[in-house]
PDB file of C-alpha atoms and ligand atoms in Angstrom:
ATOM      1  CA  UNK J   1       4.493  -6.716  13.155  1.00 83.00           C
ATOM      2  CA  UNK J   2       5.394 -10.371  13.695  1.00 87.00           C
ATOM      3  CA  UNK J   3       4.790 -12.795  10.819  1.00 92.00           C
ATOM      4  CA  UNK J   4       2.706 -15.935  11.327  1.00 93.00           C
ATOM      5  CA  UNK J   5       3.984 -18.744   9.072  1.00 93.00           C
ATOM      6  CA  UNK J   6       1.520 -20.392   6.696  1.00 94.00           C
ATOM      7  CA  UNK J   7       1.708 -23.522   4.551  1.00 91.00           C
ATOM      8  CA  UNK J   8       3.171 -22.507   1.213  1.00 95.00           C
ATOM      9  CA  UNK J   9       4.936 -19.726  -0.669  1.00 98.00           C
ATOM     10  CA  UNK J  10       4.812 -19.513  -4.461  1.00 98.00           C
ATOM     11  CA  UNK J  11       8.342 -19.149  -5.872  1.00 98.00           C
ATOM     12  CA  UNK J  12       9.020 -18.965  -9.596  1.00 98.00           C
ATOM     13  CA  UNK J  13       6.097 -21.219 -10.449  1.00 97.00           C
ATOM     14  CA  UNK J  14       6.425 -23.752  -7.627  1.00 97.00           C
ATOM     15  CA  UNK J  15       4.596 -24.055  -4.310  1.00 97.00           C
ATOM     16  CA  UNK J  16       7.378 -24.247  -1.738  1.00 97.00           C
ATOM     17  CA  UNK J  17       7.023 -25.116   1.956  1.00 97.00           C
ATOM     18  CA  UNK J  18       7.202 -21.923   4.092  1.00 97.00           C
ATOM     19  CA  UNK J  19      10.521 -22.896   5.733  1.00 97.00           C
ATOM     20  CA  UNK J  20      12.121 -23.748   2.380  1.00 98.00           C
ATOM     21  CA  UNK J  21      11.374 -20.369   0.739  1.00 97.00           C
ATOM     22  CA  UNK J  22      14.994 -19.162   0.965  1.00 97.00           C
ATOM     23  CA  UNK J  23      17.353 -17.084  -1.153  1.00 97.00           C
ATOM     24  CA  UNK J  24      21.148 -16.770  -1.360  1.00 97.00           C
ATOM     25  CA  UNK J  25      22.932 -14.008   0.619  1.00 98.00           C
ATOM     26  CA  UNK J  26      24.327 -12.685  -2.684  1.00 97.00           C
ATOM     27  CA  UNK J  27      20.865 -12.151  -4.173  1.00 97.00           C
ATOM     28  CA  UNK J  28      21.221  -8.932  -6.164  1.00 97.00           C
ATOM     29  CA  UNK J  29      18.145  -7.059  -4.859  1.00 97.00           C
ATOM     30  CA  UNK J  30      19.179  -7.585  -1.237  1.00 96.00           C
ATOM     31  CA  UNK J  31      22.212  -5.398  -1.932  1.00 97.00           C
ATOM     32  CA  UNK J  32      20.834  -2.627  -4.158  1.00 96.00           C
ATOM     33  CA  UNK J  33      17.125  -2.302  -3.304  1.00 94.00           C
ATOM     34  CA  UNK J  34      15.926  -3.042  -6.828  1.00 95.00           C
ATOM     35  CA  UNK J  35      12.829  -5.096  -6.117  1.00 98.00           C
ATOM     36  CA  UNK J  36       9.178  -4.337  -6.860  1.00 98.00           C
ATOM     37  CA  UNK J  37       6.363  -5.541  -4.686  1.00 98.00           C
ATOM     38  CA  UNK J  38       2.701  -5.284  -3.755  1.00 98.00           C
ATOM     39  CA  UNK J  39       0.635  -5.446  -0.583  1.00 98.00           C
ATOM     40  CA  UNK J  40      -2.811  -6.971  -1.091  1.00 98.00           C
ATOM     41  CA  UNK J  41      -5.526  -8.109   1.301  1.00 97.00           C
ATOM     42  CA  UNK J  42      -7.915 -11.036   1.058  1.00 97.00           C
ATOM     43  CA  UNK J  43     -11.051 -10.713   3.174  1.00 96.00           C
ATOM     44  CA  UNK J  44     -13.394 -13.351   4.484  1.00 95.00           C
ATOM     45  CA  UNK J  45     -16.551 -13.338   2.380  1.00 94.00           C
ATOM     46  CA  UNK J  46     -19.607 -15.557   2.175  1.00 90.00           C
ATOM     47  CA  UNK J  47     -17.970 -17.215  -0.889  1.00 90.00           C
ATOM     48  CA  UNK J  48     -14.534 -17.830   0.648  1.00 93.00           C
ATOM     49  CA  UNK J  49     -11.495 -15.523   0.648  1.00 96.00           C
ATOM     50  CA  UNK J  50     -12.055 -12.527  -1.619  1.00 97.00           C
ATOM     51  CA  UNK J  51      -8.877 -10.811  -2.848  1.00 98.00           C
ATOM     52  CA  UNK J  52      -9.477  -7.072  -3.063  1.00 98.00           C
ATOM     53  CA  UNK J  53      -8.683  -5.606  -6.492  1.00 98.00           C
ATOM     54  CA  UNK J  54      -6.141  -8.353  -7.167  1.00 98.00           C
ATOM     55  CA  UNK J  55      -5.810  -7.661 -10.895  1.00 98.00           C
ATOM     56  CA  UNK J  56      -5.271  -3.932 -10.268  1.00 98.00           C
ATOM     57  CA  UNK J  57      -2.489  -4.725  -7.790  1.00 98.00           C
ATOM     58  CA  UNK J  58      -0.767  -7.111 -10.202  1.00 98.00           C
ATOM     59  CA  UNK J  59      -1.070  -4.540 -12.988  1.00 98.00           C
ATOM     60  CA  UNK J  60       0.628  -1.993 -10.707  1.00 98.00           C
ATOM     61  CA  UNK J  61       3.385  -4.559 -10.042  1.00 98.00           C
ATOM     62  CA  UNK J  62       3.912  -4.767 -13.808  1.00 98.00           C
ATOM     63  CA  UNK J  63       3.929  -0.966 -14.052  1.00 98.00           C
ATOM     64  CA  UNK J  64       6.518  -0.745 -11.254  1.00 98.00           C
ATOM     65  CA  UNK J  65       8.675  -3.293 -13.082  1.00 98.00           C
ATOM     66  CA  UNK J  66       8.311  -1.367 -16.351  1.00 98.00           C
ATOM     67  CA  UNK J  67       9.538   1.825 -14.678  1.00 97.00           C
ATOM     68  CA  UNK J  68      12.548  -0.081 -13.309  1.00 97.00           C
ATOM     69  CA  UNK J  69      13.224  -1.726 -16.738  1.00 97.00           C
ATOM     70  CA  UNK J  70      12.744  -5.105 -15.076  1.00 98.00           C
ATOM     71  CA  UNK J  71      11.295  -7.786 -17.380  1.00 98.00           C
ATOM     72  CA  UNK J  72       8.817  -9.811 -15.341  1.00 98.00           C
ATOM     73  CA  UNK J  73       8.837 -13.424 -16.522  1.00 98.00           C
ATOM     74  CA  UNK J  74       5.098 -13.836 -15.770  1.00 98.00           C
ATOM     75  CA  UNK J  75       2.064 -12.117 -17.274  1.00 98.00           C
ATOM     76  CA  UNK J  76      -0.574 -10.326 -15.212  1.00 98.00           C
ATOM     77  CA  UNK J  77      -2.916 -13.282 -15.733  1.00 98.00           C
ATOM     78  CA  UNK J  78      -0.291 -15.808 -14.574  1.00 98.00           C
ATOM     79  CA  UNK J  79       0.457 -13.820 -11.397  1.00 98.00           C
ATOM     80  CA  UNK J  80      -3.251 -13.365 -10.674  1.00 98.00           C
ATOM     81  CA  UNK J  81      -3.717 -17.148 -10.883  1.00 98.00           C
ATOM     82  CA  UNK J  82      -0.580 -17.780  -8.788  1.00 98.00           C
ATOM     83  CA  UNK J  83      -1.853 -15.401  -6.095  1.00 98.00           C
ATOM     84  CA  UNK J  84      -5.218 -17.143  -5.981  1.00 98.00           C
ATOM     85  CA  UNK J  85      -3.448 -20.504  -5.755  1.00 97.00           C
ATOM     86  CA  UNK J  86      -1.228 -19.505  -2.831  1.00 97.00           C
ATOM     87  CA  UNK J  87      -4.173 -18.024  -0.899  1.00 97.00           C
ATOM     88  CA  UNK J  88      -6.162 -21.210  -1.502  1.00 95.00           C
ATOM     89  CA  UNK J  89      -3.166 -23.352  -0.459  1.00 94.00           C
ATOM     90  CA  UNK J  90      -3.015 -21.702   2.970  1.00 92.00           C
ATOM     91  CA  UNK J  91      -6.696 -22.331   3.719  1.00 92.00           C
ATOM     92  CA  UNK J  92      -6.883 -18.945   5.468  1.00 93.00           C
ATOM     93  CA  UNK J  93     -10.252 -17.150   5.355  1.00 94.00           C
ATOM     94  CA  UNK J  94      -8.458 -13.772   5.193  1.00 95.00           C
ATOM     95  CA  UNK J  95      -4.828 -12.722   4.866  1.00 96.00           C
ATOM     96  CA  UNK J  96      -2.283 -10.162   3.706  1.00 97.00           C
ATOM     97  CA  UNK J  97      -0.531 -11.057   0.440  1.00 98.00           C
ATOM     98  CA  UNK J  98       2.971  -9.999  -0.590  1.00 98.00           C
ATOM     99  CA  UNK J  99       4.057 -10.565  -4.210  1.00 98.00           C
ATOM    100  CA  UNK J 100       7.659  -9.513  -4.832  1.00 98.00           C
ATOM    101  CA  UNK J 101       9.854  -9.543  -7.945  1.00 98.00           C
ATOM    102  CA  UNK J 102      13.582  -9.191  -7.464  1.00 98.00           C
ATOM    103  CA  UNK J 103      16.904  -9.610  -9.197  1.00 98.00           C
ATOM    104  CA  UNK J 104      18.230 -13.007  -8.191  1.00 97.00           C
ATOM    105  CA  UNK J 105      21.538 -14.708  -7.579  1.00 96.00           C
ATOM    106  CA  UNK J 106      24.216 -14.779 -10.276  1.00 95.00           C
ATOM    107  CA  UNK J 107      25.220 -11.208 -11.046  1.00 94.00           C
ATOM    108  CA  UNK J 108      26.656  -8.426  -8.867  1.00 95.00           C
ATOM    109  CA  UNK J 109      27.094  -4.763  -9.752  1.00 95.00           C
ATOM    110  CA  UNK J 110      24.708  -1.973 -10.649  1.00 96.00           C
ATOM    111  CA  UNK J 111      23.937  -3.051 -14.196  1.00 96.00           C
ATOM    112  CA  UNK J 112      20.662  -4.914 -13.733  1.00 96.00           C
ATOM    113  CA  UNK J 113      20.229  -5.773 -17.417  1.00 95.00           C
ATOM    114  CA  UNK J 114      21.946  -9.204 -17.213  1.00 95.00           C
ATOM    115  CA  UNK J 115      20.225 -10.153 -13.922  1.00 97.00           C
ATOM    116  CA  UNK J 116      17.644 -12.908 -13.650  1.00 97.00           C
ATOM    117  CA  UNK J 117      14.253 -11.861 -12.281  1.00 98.00           C
ATOM    118  CA  UNK J 118      12.704 -14.043  -9.588  1.00 98.00           C
ATOM    119  CA  UNK J 119       9.135 -13.765  -8.335  1.00 98.00           C
ATOM    120  CA  UNK J 120       7.587 -14.942  -5.081  1.00 98.00           C
ATOM    121  CA  UNK J 121       4.139 -14.622  -3.517  1.00 98.00           C
ATOM    122  CA  UNK J 122       3.589 -15.170   0.201  1.00 98.00           C
ATOM    123  CA  UNK J 123       0.563 -14.619   2.411  1.00 97.00           C
ATOM    124  CA  UNK J 124      -0.114 -14.711   6.132  1.00 97.00           C
ATOM    125  CA  UNK J 125      -2.709 -13.478   8.635  1.00 95.00           C
ATOM    126  CA  UNK J 126      -2.385  -9.771   9.422  1.00 91.00           C
ATOM    127  CA  UNK J 127      -4.441  -7.468  11.611  1.00 82.00           C
ATOM    128  CA  UNK J 128      -5.168  -3.739  11.439  1.00 79.00           C
ATOM    129  CA  UNK J 129      -1.903  -1.961  10.554  1.00 78.00           C
ATOM    130  CA  UNK J 130      -2.501   1.260  12.530  1.00 81.00           C
ATOM    131  CA  UNK J 131      -4.465  -0.423  15.331  1.00 79.00           C
ATOM    132  CA  UNK J 132      -7.927  -1.904  15.736  1.00 78.00           C
ATOM    133  CA  UNK J 133      -9.541   1.404  16.662  1.00 85.00           C
ATOM    134  CA  UNK J 134      -7.855   3.537  13.969  1.00 80.00           C
ATOM    135  CA  UNK J 135     -11.151   4.193  12.189  1.00 82.00           C
ATOM    136  CA  UNK J 136     -13.143   4.989  15.324  1.00 86.00           C
ATOM    137  CA  UNK J 137     -10.557   6.870  17.420  1.00 88.00           C
ATOM    138  CA  UNK J 138      -7.934   8.066  14.977  1.00 95.00           C
ATOM    139  CA  UNK J 139      -4.157   8.137  14.895  1.00 96.00           C
ATOM    140  CA  UNK J 140      -1.667  10.855  15.804  1.00 97.00           C
ATOM    141  CA  UNK J 141       0.474  12.157  12.959  1.00 98.00           C
ATOM    142  CA  UNK J 142       3.765  14.000  12.775  1.00 98.00           C
ATOM    143  CA  UNK J 143       5.206  15.752   9.752  1.00 98.00           C
ATOM    144  CA  UNK J 144       8.521  14.098   9.092  1.00 98.00           C
ATOM    145  CA  UNK J 145      11.878  15.779   8.837  1.00 98.00           C
ATOM    146  CA  UNK J 146      12.548  13.352   5.955  1.00 98.00           C
ATOM    147  CA  UNK J 147      11.524  14.538   2.485  1.00 98.00           C
ATOM    148  CA  UNK J 148       9.809  12.317  -0.128  1.00 97.00           C
ATOM    149  CA  UNK J 149      11.957  11.409  -3.128  1.00 94.00           C
ATOM    150  CA  UNK J 150      12.071  13.783  -6.018  1.00 95.00           C
ATOM    151  CA  UNK J 151      10.582  12.238  -9.204  1.00 96.00           C
ATOM    152  CA  UNK J 152      14.013  12.431 -10.796  1.00 96.00           C
ATOM    153  CA  UNK J 153      15.824  10.585  -8.015  1.00 96.00           C
ATOM    154  CA  UNK J 154      13.497   7.693  -7.097  1.00 95.00           C
ATOM    155  CA  UNK J 155      10.194   7.282  -8.973  1.00 96.00           C
ATOM    156  CA  UNK J 156       7.348   7.427  -6.411  1.00 94.00           C
ATOM    157  CA  UNK J 157       4.982   5.757  -8.907  1.00 94.00           C
ATOM    158  CA  UNK J 158       7.014   2.552  -8.685  1.00 97.00           C
ATOM    159  CA  UNK J 159       6.468   0.437  -5.584  1.00 98.00           C
ATOM    160  CA  UNK J 160      10.115  -0.524  -5.242  1.00 97.00           C
ATOM    161  CA  UNK J 161      11.754  -1.966  -2.156  1.00 98.00           C
ATOM    162  CA  UNK J 162      14.399   0.787  -2.225  1.00 97.00           C
ATOM    163  CA  UNK J 163      11.785   3.548  -2.028  1.00 96.00           C
ATOM    164  CA  UNK J 164      10.829   2.298   1.420  1.00 97.00           C
ATOM    165  CA  UNK J 165      14.128   3.332   3.002  1.00 97.00           C
ATOM    166  CA  UNK J 166      12.597   6.821   3.014  1.00 97.00           C
ATOM    167  CA  UNK J 167       9.333   5.524   4.531  1.00 98.00           C
ATOM    168  CA  UNK J 168      11.112   3.506   7.222  1.00 98.00           C
ATOM    169  CA  UNK J 169      13.244   6.471   8.292  1.00 98.00           C
ATOM    170  CA  UNK J 170      10.112   8.594   8.629  1.00 98.00           C
ATOM    171  CA  UNK J 171       8.134   5.861  10.423  1.00 98.00           C
ATOM    172  CA  UNK J 172      10.790   5.225  13.052  1.00 98.00           C
ATOM    173  CA  UNK J 173      11.291   8.960  13.609  1.00 98.00           C
ATOM    174  CA  UNK J 174       7.543   9.413  14.211  1.00 98.00           C
ATOM    175  CA  UNK J 175       7.260   6.405  16.539  1.00 98.00           C
ATOM    176  CA  UNK J 176      10.300   7.487  18.567  1.00 98.00           C
ATOM    177  CA  UNK J 177       8.724  10.925  18.972  1.00 98.00           C
ATOM    178  CA  UNK J 178       5.549   9.322  20.365  1.00 98.00           C
ATOM    179  CA  UNK J 179       3.325   9.544  17.260  1.00 98.00           C
ATOM    180  CA  UNK J 180       1.614   6.760  15.313  1.00 96.00           C
ATOM    181  CA  UNK J 181       2.582   7.679  11.776  1.00 97.00           C
ATOM    182  CA  UNK J 182       4.527  10.207   9.691  1.00 98.00           C
ATOM    183  CA  UNK J 183       3.413  12.563   6.932  1.00 98.00           C
ATOM    184  CA  UNK J 184       6.075  13.181   4.316  1.00 98.00           C
ATOM    185  CA  UNK J 185       6.408  16.441   2.378  1.00 98.00           C
ATOM    186  CA  UNK J 186       7.841  16.546  -1.129  1.00 98.00           C
ATOM    187  CA  UNK J 187      10.915  18.557  -2.190  1.00 98.00           C
ATOM    188  CA  UNK J 188       8.625  21.485  -3.084  1.00 98.00           C
ATOM    189  CA  UNK J 189       7.263  21.510   0.485  1.00 98.00           C
ATOM    190  CA  UNK J 190       3.797  20.152  -0.338  1.00 98.00           C
ATOM    191  CA  UNK J 191       2.180  17.114   1.254  1.00 98.00           C
ATOM    192  CA  UNK J 192       2.879  13.816  -0.519  1.00 98.00           C
ATOM    193  CA  UNK J 193       1.619  10.903   1.610  1.00 98.00           C
ATOM    194  CA  UNK J 194       2.349   8.868   4.733  1.00 98.00           C
ATOM    195  CA  UNK J 195       4.910   6.107   4.988  1.00 98.00           C
ATOM    196  CA  UNK J 196       2.440   3.533   3.629  1.00 97.00           C
ATOM    197  CA  UNK J 197      -0.862   5.342   3.128  1.00 98.00           C
ATOM    198  CA  UNK J 198      -2.445   8.059   0.993  1.00 98.00           C
ATOM    199  CA  UNK J 199      -3.907  11.126   2.684  1.00 98.00           C
ATOM    200  CA  UNK J 200      -7.373  12.668   2.397  1.00 98.00           C
ATOM    201  CA  UNK J 201      -8.499  15.893   4.025  1.00 98.00           C
ATOM    202  CA  UNK J 202     -11.776  17.791   3.955  1.00 98.00           C
ATOM    203  CA  UNK J 203     -11.519  21.539   3.312  1.00 98.00           C
ATOM    204  CA  UNK J 204     -14.561  23.725   2.680  1.00 97.00           C
ATOM    205  CA  UNK J 205     -16.700  20.583   2.562  1.00 97.00           C
ATOM    206  CA  UNK J 206     -14.666  18.943  -0.235  1.00 98.00           C
ATOM    207  CA  UNK J 207     -12.334  15.975  -0.009  1.00 98.00           C
ATOM    208  CA  UNK J 208      -8.886  16.252  -1.562  1.00 98.00           C
ATOM    209  CA  UNK J 209      -5.935  13.870  -1.807  1.00 98.00           C
ATOM    210  CA  UNK J 210      -2.418  14.561  -3.157  1.00 98.00           C
ATOM    211  CA  UNK J 211      -1.804  13.157  -6.667  1.00 98.00           C
ATOM    212  CA  UNK J 212       1.148  11.188  -8.022  1.00 97.00           C
ATOM    213  CA  UNK J 213       2.771  14.451  -9.124  1.00 97.00           C
ATOM    214  CA  UNK J 214       2.982  15.417  -5.412  1.00 98.00           C
ATOM    215  CA  UNK J 215       5.065  12.285  -4.785  1.00 97.00           C
ATOM    216  CA  UNK J 216       2.298   9.922  -3.664  1.00 98.00           C
ATOM    217  CA  UNK J 217       1.913   6.330  -4.778  1.00 98.00           C
ATOM    218  CA  UNK J 218      -1.236   5.914  -6.891  1.00 98.00           C
ATOM    219  CA  UNK J 219      -3.018   3.996  -4.170  1.00 98.00           C
ATOM    220  CA  UNK J 220      -5.591   1.389  -5.039  1.00 98.00           C
ATOM    221  CA  UNK J 221      -7.393   2.197  -1.784  1.00 98.00           C
ATOM    222  CA  UNK J 222      -7.187   5.903  -2.715  1.00 98.00           C
ATOM    223  CA  UNK J 223      -8.947   5.172  -6.007  1.00 98.00           C
ATOM    224  CA  UNK J 224     -11.527   2.936  -4.248  1.00 98.00           C
ATOM    225  CA  UNK J 225     -12.173   5.680  -1.689  1.00 98.00           C
ATOM    226  CA  UNK J 226     -12.673   8.249  -4.450  1.00 98.00           C
ATOM    227  CA  UNK J 227     -15.246   6.025  -6.140  1.00 98.00           C
ATOM    228  CA  UNK J 228     -17.025   5.368  -2.839  1.00 98.00           C
ATOM    229  CA  UNK J 229     -16.960   9.067  -1.915  1.00 98.00           C
ATOM    230  CA  UNK J 230     -18.501  10.063  -5.264  1.00 98.00           C
ATOM    231  CA  UNK J 231     -21.149   7.349  -4.916  1.00 98.00           C
ATOM    232  CA  UNK J 232     -21.953   8.770  -1.462  1.00 98.00           C
ATOM    233  CA  UNK J 233     -22.509  12.153  -3.129  1.00 98.00           C
ATOM    234  CA  UNK J 234     -19.300  13.756  -1.859  1.00 98.00           C
ATOM    235  CA  UNK J 235     -17.090  16.147  -3.810  1.00 98.00           C
ATOM    236  CA  UNK J 236     -13.627  14.571  -4.107  1.00 98.00           C
ATOM    237  CA  UNK J 237     -10.561  15.351  -6.223  1.00 98.00           C
ATOM    238  CA  UNK J 238      -6.791  14.948  -6.421  1.00 98.00           C
ATOM    239  CA  UNK J 239      -5.056  18.192  -5.547  1.00 98.00           C
ATOM    240  CA  UNK J 240      -1.913  19.586  -3.996  1.00 98.00           C
ATOM    241  CA  UNK J 241      -2.003  20.576  -0.328  1.00 98.00           C
ATOM    242  CA  UNK J 242       0.242  22.477   2.054  1.00 98.00           C
ATOM    243  CA  UNK J 243       0.946  21.458   5.654  1.00 97.00           C
ATOM    244  CA  UNK J 244      -1.332  24.190   6.975  1.00 98.00           C
ATOM    245  CA  UNK J 245      -4.223  22.622   5.029  1.00 98.00           C
ATOM    246  CA  UNK J 246      -3.755  19.641   7.349  1.00 98.00           C
ATOM    247  CA  UNK J 247      -3.766  21.702  10.552  1.00 98.00           C
ATOM    248  CA  UNK J 248      -7.083  23.369   9.710  1.00 98.00           C
ATOM    249  CA  UNK J 249      -8.760  20.448   7.923  1.00 98.00           C
ATOM    250  CA  UNK J 250     -12.373  19.816   8.861  1.00 98.00           C
ATOM    251  CA  UNK J 251     -11.415  16.158   9.050  1.00 98.00           C
ATOM    252  CA  UNK J 252      -8.658  13.907   7.797  1.00 98.00           C
ATOM    253  CA  UNK J 253      -8.081  10.230   7.148  1.00 98.00           C
ATOM    254  CA  UNK J 254      -5.380   8.071   5.614  1.00 97.00           C
ATOM    255  CA  UNK J 255      -5.907   4.933   3.581  1.00 97.00           C
ATOM    256  CA  UNK J 256      -4.024   1.993   2.180  1.00 97.00           C
ATOM    257  CA  UNK J 257      -4.291  -1.752   1.812  1.00 97.00           C
ATOM    258  CA  UNK J 258      -2.616  -2.365   5.175  1.00 93.00           C
ATOM    259  CA  UNK J 259      -4.133   0.576   7.106  1.00 93.00           C
ATOM    260  CA  UNK J 260      -7.536   0.450   5.335  1.00 95.00           C
ATOM    261  CA  UNK J 261      -9.357   3.703   6.263  1.00 96.00           C
ATOM    262  CA  UNK J 262      -7.887   5.237   9.434  1.00 96.00           C
ATOM    263  CA  UNK J 263      -9.037   8.518  10.952  1.00 97.00           C
ATOM    264  CA  UNK J 264      -6.479  11.133  11.977  1.00 97.00           C
ATOM    265  CA  UNK J 265      -6.935  12.711  15.404  1.00 97.00           C
ATOM    266  CA  UNK J 266      -4.066  15.219  15.230  1.00 98.00           C
ATOM    267  CA  UNK J 267      -1.244  16.535  13.054  1.00 98.00           C
ATOM    268  CA  UNK J 268       1.771  17.980  14.863  1.00 98.00           C
ATOM    269  CA  UNK J 269      -0.436  18.216  17.984  1.00 98.00           C
ATOM    270  CA  UNK J 270      -3.150  20.267  16.236  1.00 98.00           C
ATOM    271  CA  UNK J 271      -6.309  18.372  17.181  1.00 98.00           C
ATOM    272  CA  UNK J 272      -8.754  17.374  14.448  1.00 98.00           C
ATOM    273  CA  UNK J 273     -12.345  16.145  14.554  1.00 97.00           C
ATOM    274  CA  UNK J 274     -11.873  12.380  14.700  1.00 97.00           C
ATOM    275  CA  UNK J 275     -13.520  10.531  13.192  1.00 96.00           C
ATOM    276  CA  UNK J 276     -15.266  13.125  11.032  1.00 97.00           C
ATOM    277  CA  UNK J 277     -18.583  12.284   9.363  1.00 97.00           C
ATOM    278  CA  UNK J 278     -17.084  11.717   5.895  1.00 98.00           C
ATOM    279  CA  UNK J 279     -14.359   9.495   7.364  1.00 97.00           C
ATOM    280  CA  UNK J 280     -16.912   7.344   9.167  1.00 97.00           C
ATOM    281  CA  UNK J 281     -19.217   7.041   6.153  1.00 97.00           C
ATOM    282  CA  UNK J 282     -16.373   6.173   3.771  1.00 98.00           C
ATOM    283  CA  UNK J 283     -14.611   3.878   6.239  1.00 96.00           C
ATOM    284  CA  UNK J 284     -17.751   1.861   6.907  1.00 96.00           C
ATOM    285  CA  UNK J 285     -18.628   1.631   3.214  1.00 98.00           C
ATOM    286  CA  UNK J 286     -15.055   0.552   2.406  1.00 97.00           C
ATOM    287  CA  UNK J 287     -15.271  -2.143   5.086  1.00 96.00           C
ATOM    288  CA  UNK J 288     -18.418  -3.540   3.450  1.00 97.00           C
ATOM    289  CA  UNK J 289     -17.025  -3.210  -0.096  1.00 97.00           C
ATOM    290  CA  UNK J 290     -13.876  -5.225   0.607  1.00 97.00           C
ATOM    291  CA  UNK J 291     -16.009  -8.025   2.072  1.00 95.00           C
ATOM    292  CA  UNK J 292     -18.117  -8.225  -1.089  1.00 95.00           C
ATOM    293  CA  UNK J 293     -21.207  -6.922   0.716  1.00 96.00           C
ATOM    294  CA  UNK J 294     -22.038  -4.147  -1.772  1.00 97.00           C
ATOM    295  CA  UNK J 295     -23.310  -5.206  -5.194  1.00 96.00           C
ATOM    296  CA  UNK J 296     -21.961  -2.224  -7.144  1.00 97.00           C
ATOM    297  CA  UNK J 297     -18.396  -3.023  -5.949  1.00 98.00           C
ATOM    298  CA  UNK J 298     -18.595  -6.829  -6.359  1.00 96.00           C
ATOM    299  CA  UNK J 299     -16.121  -6.748  -9.277  1.00 97.00           C
ATOM    300  CA  UNK J 300     -13.428  -5.488  -6.881  1.00 98.00           C
ATOM    301  CA  UNK J 301     -13.461  -8.804  -5.022  1.00 97.00           C
ATOM    302  CA  UNK J 302     -11.708 -11.696  -6.812  1.00 97.00           C
ATOM    303  CA  UNK J 303     -12.220 -15.107  -5.275  1.00 94.00           C
ATOM    304  CA  UNK J 304      -9.315 -17.414  -4.586  1.00 85.00           C
ATOM    305  CA  UNK J 305     -11.224 -20.619  -5.345  1.00 68.00           C
TER     306      UNK J 305
HETATM  307  C1  PLP P 401       3.939   4.743   0.235  1.00 93.87           C
HETATM  308  C2  PLP P 401       2.556   4.219   0.070  1.00 93.87           C
HETATM  309  N1  PLP P 401       1.582   5.069  -0.250  1.00 93.87           N
HETATM  310  C3  PLP P 401       0.308   4.652  -0.407  1.00 93.87           C
HETATM  311  C4  PLP P 401      -0.031   3.334  -0.229  1.00 93.87           C
HETATM  312  C5  PLP P 401      -1.434   2.900  -0.418  1.00 93.87           C
HETATM  313  O1  PLP P 401      -1.542   2.107  -1.579  1.00 93.87           O
HETATM  314  P1  PLP P 401      -2.626   0.986  -1.708  1.00 93.87           P
HETATM  315  O2  PLP P 401      -3.924   1.597  -1.362  1.00 93.87           O
HETATM  316  O3  PLP P 401      -2.547   0.581  -3.131  1.00 93.87           O
HETATM  317  O4  PLP P 401      -2.265  -0.093  -0.766  1.00 93.87           O
HETATM  318  C6  PLP P 401       0.963   2.402   0.095  1.00 93.87           C
HETATM  319  C7  PLP P 401       0.649   0.996   0.263  1.00 93.87           C
HETATM  320  O5  PLP P 401       0.969   0.218  -0.581  1.00 93.87           O
HETATM  321  C8  PLP P 401       2.275   2.862   0.242  1.00 93.87           C
HETATM  322  O6  PLP P 401       3.258   2.016   0.585  1.00 93.87           O
END
């Protein structure tokens, strides 16, 4: 999706003009994929831009860095404040936010221990990732020929830039085959997640979603959806699932910061009810929660100003 430039990008503590936010071609992470990042959304609310679960995202960034043995030079609190500042500096009512920490210029080679760690936070306007009618009409899914990383090769719990080579291969394969998105199985053959979303299906009236142990990122939208589902009186749990669970699901949706809640209309050309009743109820409630319209979820929305 094309990027719309905004005013400022936060880089290592400074607000830098968009066009000046540049790095050297020999920046370490560009070569070896050792960066950690987040994708966050700010929504227009009655009280200005509200950043959805900002602190949880920044805590996950710290967790990703810890897994990679990368020492972030900023605390969670400092990065939360920096994110609020860059959103406020753009003046946008809503936006997508991309914090990234990476090994900078100065060292080359696979030993990251001597590398400097640089941090940047950018934001720009971004629409619905899987299309404007993804919640109401649904998207077509294909099980990928690419397998999710094993836990002992690339840690799926860490949101590292390098992990997304796997997601990009699967995404392009699915798009080229005429589908909207890919579902990736883990090395054991069970469902892990999509290229940038967690998966939920309904089976026997209960919602289930693959856990971290299945190779899924611990999604912040996944955890929000589980809270919302329970508050709506639905039975929801993390559990393993096989590909045939998808084909005969009563309904299915995927969720993530970028894709929000998107219904699934088919998997490998097996048609599904789309959108199912649970998908619609959760998707609509999620849409209100992120905009600060539901009192019980108000703490999830952190204001930029
Ligand atoms: C691979 C992958 N799985 C799941 C998700 C959903 O995570 P979240 O809801 O925290 O955005 C994302 C998005 O960041 C992702 O990239």
